[in-house]
Coordinates of C-alpha atoms in Angstrom, one line a residue:
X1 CA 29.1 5.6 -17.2
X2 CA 29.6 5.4 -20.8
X3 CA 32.9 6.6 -22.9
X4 CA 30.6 8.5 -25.1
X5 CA 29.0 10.3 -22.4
X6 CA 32.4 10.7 -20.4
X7 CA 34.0 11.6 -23.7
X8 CA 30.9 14.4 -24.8
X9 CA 32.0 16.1 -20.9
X10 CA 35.1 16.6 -21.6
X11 CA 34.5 17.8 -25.4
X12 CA 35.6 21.5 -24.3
X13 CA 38.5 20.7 -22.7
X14 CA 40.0 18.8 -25.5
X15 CA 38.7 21.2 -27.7
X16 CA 41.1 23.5 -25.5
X17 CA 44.0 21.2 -25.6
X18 CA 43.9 21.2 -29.5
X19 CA 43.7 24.5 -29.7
X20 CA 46.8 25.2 -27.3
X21 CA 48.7 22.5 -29.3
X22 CA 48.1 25.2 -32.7
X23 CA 49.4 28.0 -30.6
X24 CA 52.4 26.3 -29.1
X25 CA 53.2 24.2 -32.8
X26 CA 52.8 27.9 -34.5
X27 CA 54.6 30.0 -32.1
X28 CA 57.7 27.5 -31.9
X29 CA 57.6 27.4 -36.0
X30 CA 57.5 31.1 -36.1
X31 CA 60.8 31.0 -33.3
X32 CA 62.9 28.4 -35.7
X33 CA 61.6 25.3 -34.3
X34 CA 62.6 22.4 -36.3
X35 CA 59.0 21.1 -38.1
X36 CA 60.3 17.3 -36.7
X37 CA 60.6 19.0 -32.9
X38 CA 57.4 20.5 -33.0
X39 CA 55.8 17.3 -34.7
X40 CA 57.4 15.3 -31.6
X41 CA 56.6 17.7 -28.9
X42 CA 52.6 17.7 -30.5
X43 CA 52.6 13.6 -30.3
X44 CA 53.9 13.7 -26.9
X45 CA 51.1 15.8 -25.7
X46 CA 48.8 14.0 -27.5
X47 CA 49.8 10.6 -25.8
X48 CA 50.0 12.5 -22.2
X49 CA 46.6 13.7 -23.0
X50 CA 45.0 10.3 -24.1
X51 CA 46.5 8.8 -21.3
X52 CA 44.9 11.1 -18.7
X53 CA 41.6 10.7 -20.8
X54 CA 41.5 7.3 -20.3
X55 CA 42.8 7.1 -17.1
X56 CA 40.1 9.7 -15.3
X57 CA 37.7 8.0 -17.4
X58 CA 38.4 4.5 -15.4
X59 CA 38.4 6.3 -12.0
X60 CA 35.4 8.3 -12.7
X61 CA 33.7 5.2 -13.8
X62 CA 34.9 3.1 -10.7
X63 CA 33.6 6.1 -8.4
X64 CA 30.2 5.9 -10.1
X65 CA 30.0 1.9 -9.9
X66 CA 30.5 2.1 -6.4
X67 CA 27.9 4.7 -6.0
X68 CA 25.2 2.4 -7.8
X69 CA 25.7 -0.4 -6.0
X70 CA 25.4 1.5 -2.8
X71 CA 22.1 2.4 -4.0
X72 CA 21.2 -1.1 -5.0
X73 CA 22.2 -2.7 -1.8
X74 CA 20.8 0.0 0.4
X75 CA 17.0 0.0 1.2
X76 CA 16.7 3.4 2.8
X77 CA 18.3 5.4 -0.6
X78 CA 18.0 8.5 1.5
X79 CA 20.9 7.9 2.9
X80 CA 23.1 7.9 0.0
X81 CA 25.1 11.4 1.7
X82 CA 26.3 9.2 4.6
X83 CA 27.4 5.8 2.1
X84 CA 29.6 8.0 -0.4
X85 CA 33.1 6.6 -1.2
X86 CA 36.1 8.6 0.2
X87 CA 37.1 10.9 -3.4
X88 CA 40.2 13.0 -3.6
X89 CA 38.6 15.7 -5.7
X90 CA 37.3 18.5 -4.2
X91 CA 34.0 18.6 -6.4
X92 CA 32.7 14.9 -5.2
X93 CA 33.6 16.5 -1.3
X94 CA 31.5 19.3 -1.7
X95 CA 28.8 17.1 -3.7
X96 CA 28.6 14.5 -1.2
X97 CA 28.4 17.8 1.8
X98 CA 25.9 19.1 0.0
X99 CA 23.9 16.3 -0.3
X100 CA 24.1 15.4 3.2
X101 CA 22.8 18.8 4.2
X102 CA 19.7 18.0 1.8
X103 CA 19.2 14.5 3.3
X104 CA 19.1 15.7 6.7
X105 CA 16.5 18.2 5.6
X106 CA 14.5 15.3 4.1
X107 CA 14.9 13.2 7.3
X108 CA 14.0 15.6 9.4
X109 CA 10.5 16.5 7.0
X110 CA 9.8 12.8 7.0
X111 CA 9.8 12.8 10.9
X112 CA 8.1 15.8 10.8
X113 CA 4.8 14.3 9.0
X114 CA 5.1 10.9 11.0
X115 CA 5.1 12.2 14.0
X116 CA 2.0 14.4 12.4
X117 CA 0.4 11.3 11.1
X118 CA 0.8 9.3 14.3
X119 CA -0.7 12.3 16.6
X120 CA -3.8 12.1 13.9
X121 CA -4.3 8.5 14.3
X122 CA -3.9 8.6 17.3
X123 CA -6.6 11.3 17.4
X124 CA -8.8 9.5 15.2
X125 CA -8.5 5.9 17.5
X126 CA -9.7 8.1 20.6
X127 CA -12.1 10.3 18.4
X128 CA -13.7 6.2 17.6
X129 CA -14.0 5.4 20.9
X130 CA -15.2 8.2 22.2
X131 CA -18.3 8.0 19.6
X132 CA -19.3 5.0 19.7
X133 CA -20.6 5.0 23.2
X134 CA -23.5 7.5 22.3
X135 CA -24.0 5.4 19.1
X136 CA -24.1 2.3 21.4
X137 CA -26.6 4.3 23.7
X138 CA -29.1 5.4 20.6
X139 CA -29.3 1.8 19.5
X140 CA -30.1 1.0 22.9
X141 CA -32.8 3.5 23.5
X142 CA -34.3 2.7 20.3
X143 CA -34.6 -1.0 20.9
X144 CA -35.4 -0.9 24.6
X145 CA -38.4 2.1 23.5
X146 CA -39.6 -0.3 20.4
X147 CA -39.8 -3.5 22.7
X148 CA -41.8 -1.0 25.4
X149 CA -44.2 0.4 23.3
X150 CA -47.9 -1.2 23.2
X151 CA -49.6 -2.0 20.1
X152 CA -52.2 1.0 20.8
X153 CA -49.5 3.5 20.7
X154 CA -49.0 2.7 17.2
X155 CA -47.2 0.2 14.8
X156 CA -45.7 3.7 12.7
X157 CA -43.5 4.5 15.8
X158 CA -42.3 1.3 16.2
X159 CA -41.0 1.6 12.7
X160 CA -39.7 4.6 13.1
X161 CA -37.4 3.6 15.5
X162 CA -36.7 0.6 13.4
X163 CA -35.3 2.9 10.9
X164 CA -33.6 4.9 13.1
X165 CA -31.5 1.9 14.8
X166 CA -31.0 0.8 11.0
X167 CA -29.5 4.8 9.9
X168 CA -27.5 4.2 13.7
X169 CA -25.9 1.1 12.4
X170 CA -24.7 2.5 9.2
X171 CA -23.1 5.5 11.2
X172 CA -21.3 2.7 13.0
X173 CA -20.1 0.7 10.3
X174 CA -18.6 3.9 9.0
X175 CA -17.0 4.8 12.0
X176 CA -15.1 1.4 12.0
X177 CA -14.1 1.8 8.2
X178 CA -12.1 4.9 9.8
X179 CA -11.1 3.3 12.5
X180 CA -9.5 0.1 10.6
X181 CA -8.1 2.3 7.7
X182 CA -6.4 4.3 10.6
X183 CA -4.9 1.5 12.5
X184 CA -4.3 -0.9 8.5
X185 CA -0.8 0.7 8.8
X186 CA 0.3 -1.2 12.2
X187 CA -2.1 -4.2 12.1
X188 CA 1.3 -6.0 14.1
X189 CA 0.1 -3.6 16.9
X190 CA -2.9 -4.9 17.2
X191 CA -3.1 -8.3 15.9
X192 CA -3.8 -11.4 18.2
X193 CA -3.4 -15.0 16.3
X194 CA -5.3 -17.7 17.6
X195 CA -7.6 -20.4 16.6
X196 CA -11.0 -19.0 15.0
X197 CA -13.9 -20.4 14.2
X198 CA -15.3 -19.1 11.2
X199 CA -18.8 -20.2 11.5
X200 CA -18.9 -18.4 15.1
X201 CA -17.1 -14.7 12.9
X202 CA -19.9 -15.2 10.3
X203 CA -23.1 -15.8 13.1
X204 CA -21.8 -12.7 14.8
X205 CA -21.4 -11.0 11.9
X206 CA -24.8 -11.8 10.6
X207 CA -26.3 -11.2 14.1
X208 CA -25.0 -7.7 13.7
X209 CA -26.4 -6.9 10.7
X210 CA -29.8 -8.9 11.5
X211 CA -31.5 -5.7 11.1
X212 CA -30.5 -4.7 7.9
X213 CA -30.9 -8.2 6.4
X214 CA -34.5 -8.0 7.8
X215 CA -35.3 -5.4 5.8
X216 CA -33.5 -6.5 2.6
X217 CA -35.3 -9.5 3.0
X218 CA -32.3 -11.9 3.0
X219 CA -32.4 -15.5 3.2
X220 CA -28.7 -16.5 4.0
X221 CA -27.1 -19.9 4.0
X222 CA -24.0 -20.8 6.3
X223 CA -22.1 -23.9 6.6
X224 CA -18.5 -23.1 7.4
X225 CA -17.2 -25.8 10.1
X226 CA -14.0 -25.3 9.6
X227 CA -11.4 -23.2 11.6
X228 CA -8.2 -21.7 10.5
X229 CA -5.6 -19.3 12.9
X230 CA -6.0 -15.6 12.6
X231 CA -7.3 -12.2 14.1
X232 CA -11.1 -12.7 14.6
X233 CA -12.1 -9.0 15.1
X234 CA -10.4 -7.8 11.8
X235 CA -11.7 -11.0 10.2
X236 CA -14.8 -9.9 11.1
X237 CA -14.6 -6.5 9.7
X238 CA -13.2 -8.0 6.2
X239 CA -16.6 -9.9 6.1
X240 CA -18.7 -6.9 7.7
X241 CA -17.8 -4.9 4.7
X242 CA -18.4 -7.5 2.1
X243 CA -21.7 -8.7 3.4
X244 CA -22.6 -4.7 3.1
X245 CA -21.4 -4.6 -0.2
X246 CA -23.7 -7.9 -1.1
X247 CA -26.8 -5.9 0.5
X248 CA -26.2 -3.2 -1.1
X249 CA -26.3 -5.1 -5.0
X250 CA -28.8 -7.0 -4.4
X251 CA -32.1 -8.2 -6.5
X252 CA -35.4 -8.6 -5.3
X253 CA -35.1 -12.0 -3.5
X254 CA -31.6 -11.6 -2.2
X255 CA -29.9 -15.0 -0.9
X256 CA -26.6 -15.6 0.5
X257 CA -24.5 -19.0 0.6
X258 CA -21.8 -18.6 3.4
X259 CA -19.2 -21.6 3.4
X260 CA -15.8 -23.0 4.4
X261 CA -13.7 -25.0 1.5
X262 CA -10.6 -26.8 3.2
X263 CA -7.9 -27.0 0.8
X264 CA -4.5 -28.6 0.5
X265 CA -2.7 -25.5 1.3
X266 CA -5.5 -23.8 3.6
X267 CA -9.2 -22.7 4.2
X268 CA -11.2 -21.3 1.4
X269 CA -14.3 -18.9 2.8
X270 CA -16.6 -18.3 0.4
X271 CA -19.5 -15.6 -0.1
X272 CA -21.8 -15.9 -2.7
X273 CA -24.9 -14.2 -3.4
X274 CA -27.2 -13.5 -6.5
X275 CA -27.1 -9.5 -6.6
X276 CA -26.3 -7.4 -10.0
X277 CA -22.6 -9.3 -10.5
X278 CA -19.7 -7.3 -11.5
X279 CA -19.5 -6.0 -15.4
X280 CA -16.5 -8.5 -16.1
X281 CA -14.2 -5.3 -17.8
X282 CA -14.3 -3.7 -14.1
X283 CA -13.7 -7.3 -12.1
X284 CA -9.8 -6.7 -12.2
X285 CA -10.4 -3.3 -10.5
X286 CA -12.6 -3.9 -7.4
X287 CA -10.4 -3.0 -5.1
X288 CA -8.8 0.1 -6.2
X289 CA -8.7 3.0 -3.8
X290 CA -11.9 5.0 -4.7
X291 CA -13.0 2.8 -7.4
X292 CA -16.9 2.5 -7.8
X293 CA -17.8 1.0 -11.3
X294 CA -21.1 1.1 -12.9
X295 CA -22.9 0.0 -10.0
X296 CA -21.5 2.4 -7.7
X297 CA -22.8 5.3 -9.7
X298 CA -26.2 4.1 -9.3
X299 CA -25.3 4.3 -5.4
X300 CA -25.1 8.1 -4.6
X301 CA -23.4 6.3 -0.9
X302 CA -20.8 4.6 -2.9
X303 CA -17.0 5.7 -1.5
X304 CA -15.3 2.7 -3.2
X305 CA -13.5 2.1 0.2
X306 CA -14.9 -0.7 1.7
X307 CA -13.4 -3.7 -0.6
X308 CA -10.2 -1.4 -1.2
X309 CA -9.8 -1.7 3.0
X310 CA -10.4 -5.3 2.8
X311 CA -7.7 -6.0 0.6
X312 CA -5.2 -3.9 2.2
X313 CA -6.1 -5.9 5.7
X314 CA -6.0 -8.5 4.0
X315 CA -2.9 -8.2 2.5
X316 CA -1.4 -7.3 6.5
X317 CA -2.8 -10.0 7.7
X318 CA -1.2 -13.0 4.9
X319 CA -4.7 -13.5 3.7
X320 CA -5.5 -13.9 0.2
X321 CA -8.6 -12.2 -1.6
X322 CA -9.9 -12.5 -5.0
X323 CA -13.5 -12.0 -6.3
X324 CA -15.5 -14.0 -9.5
X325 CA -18.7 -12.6 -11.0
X326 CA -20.8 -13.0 -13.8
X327 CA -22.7 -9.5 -14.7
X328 CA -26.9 -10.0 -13.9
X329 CA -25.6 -13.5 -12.0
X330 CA -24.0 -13.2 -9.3
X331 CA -20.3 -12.8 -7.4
X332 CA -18.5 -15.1 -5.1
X333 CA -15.5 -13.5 -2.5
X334 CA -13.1 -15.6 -1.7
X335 CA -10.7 -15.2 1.6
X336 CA -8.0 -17.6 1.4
X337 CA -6.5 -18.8 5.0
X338 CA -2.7 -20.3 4.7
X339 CA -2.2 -23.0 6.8
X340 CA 1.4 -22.9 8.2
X341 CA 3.6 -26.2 7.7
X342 CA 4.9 -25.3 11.7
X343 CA 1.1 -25.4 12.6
X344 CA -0.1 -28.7 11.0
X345 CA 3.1 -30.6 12.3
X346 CA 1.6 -29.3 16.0
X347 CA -1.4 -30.4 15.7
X348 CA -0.1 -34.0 14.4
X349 CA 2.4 -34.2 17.2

């Protein structure tokens, strides 16, 4: 708190004690008052009045440092009402009641919508499992009918199942992005570390998506022999949605170069393919919630969610992500893998 400031607050009141001080220096010249009594009585309320100035103004300004650095040292600011220094003026007792009151209210509203946002993901977690066993069961069908069916009974059936098996595995892929975006807040809950190997995460993702890369026509390369420590389901997701998001930029003869890069301080996976490449003034903002660029407007499908999800995993999880691309060339992902200092002394022991 600053003297002006303090000093601007209290301009009425000393406007009040100047004025008294004319009234009392009049009326005791008008009653016979010596002009050297009244001049003494007016500079000893002057110096009473400068030293209670002064003085509030150093409490005032103690009571306020304490308050900030309360706030500073205090992660949960909320709770400010409950931290308040003991004051003997009735003002900063009624403040500090009244601001507890409002806390609790906040608290209480904050519970409120956790306990609302934890019922919903909850809802949504079940909602996931729940559908995808039909979607399981339609991919099934569809495969089991398309193996059974004779070449007399038509190649355009065959294909028609094709594509519906293909429009099944899309609805699936979405269905995970909810699920994952539900369960990014409490990846802890969920989150099992142990040795992975990345060239078995990238076969099955790659397996899974066989379909699709069928009918992009995609020629993809993979040589990762390396293995790092981490969650491979959600690892696999992270790529899931990247590979997708290669497919879906690509040129006319797509091809993909999957591969591991050990480092000094980790694991490097890289993903590079020769699609459209990234206009280099939107690179820095690939992963923004909702963000599409130019070439998601030419995709009427684009959410700008999938690399926005991988990143916030990502981030959960300690892995690093980062993207290059030249526009008309190409792009490269890259997920970094730390490896721990506690981990390579184990494995040297």
């Amino acid at each position: 708190m600053k003297l002006i400031d303090f000093f601007r607050d209290k301009s009425l009141l000393l406007l009040l004690h100047l004025v008294c001080m004319c009234v009392v220096a009049g009326f005791l010249k008008v009653t016979g008052y010596g002009k050297a009594n009244i001049i003494l009585i007016v500079i000893f309320w002057t110096m009473l009045l400068i030293i209670w100035f002064f003085a509030t103004y150093l409490n005032r300004r103690k009571h306020f440092y304490q308050m900030e650095q309360i706030l500073e040292k205090v992660d949960q600011r909320y709770l400010l009402g409950e931290l308040l220094p003991d004051s003997f003026r009735l003002e900063d007792r009624l403040y500090r009641e009244m601001i507890r009151k409002s806390n609790k209210s906040v608290i209480e509203r904050i519970r409120q919508m956790e306990d609302e946002w934890k019922d919903y993901r909850e809802y949504i977690e079940s909602w996931v499992h729940e559908i995808k066993a039909p979607i399981t069961s339609i991919s099934l069908l569809c495969e089991n009918r398309r193996h059974s069916l004779s070449a007399e009974e038509g190649k355009g059936i065959k294909e028609d199942f094709y594509t519906i098996t293909l429009e099944n595995q899309k609805i699936e892929n979405y269905v995970d992005m909810a699920l994952y975006y539900a369960r990014s807040e409490n990846v802890y809950k969920d989150y099992l570390i142990q040795e992975t190997s990345l060239n078995e995460v990238v076969s099955g993702v790659l397996n899974k998506n066989r379909l699709l890369l069928i009918q992009n026509h995609v020629n993809a390369h993979v040589d990762c022999k390396d293995k790092v420590y981490t969650d491979q389901k959600w690892i696999a997701f992270i790529l899931n949605q990247m590979i997708q998001n290669s497919v879906k930029y690509q040129r006319k003869i797509p091809v993909f170069h999957i591969y591991t890069r050990r480092e000094t301080n980790g694991v490097i996976l890289v993903l590079e393919d020769n699609g459209t490449g990234i206009p280099a003034e939107e690179l820095s903002r690939i992963f923004e919630k909702g963000f599409t660029g130019s070439n998601g407007r030419n995709h009427e499908r684009s959410t700008g969610m999938g690399l926005y999800l991988c990143q916030k995993l990502c981030d959960k999880l300690g892995i690093g992500i980062r993207a290059w691309s030249e526009y008309g060339t190409g792009t490269r992902m890259f997920l970094e893998f730390p490896i721990s200092n506690y981990i390579t002394r184990e494995e040297m022991d």
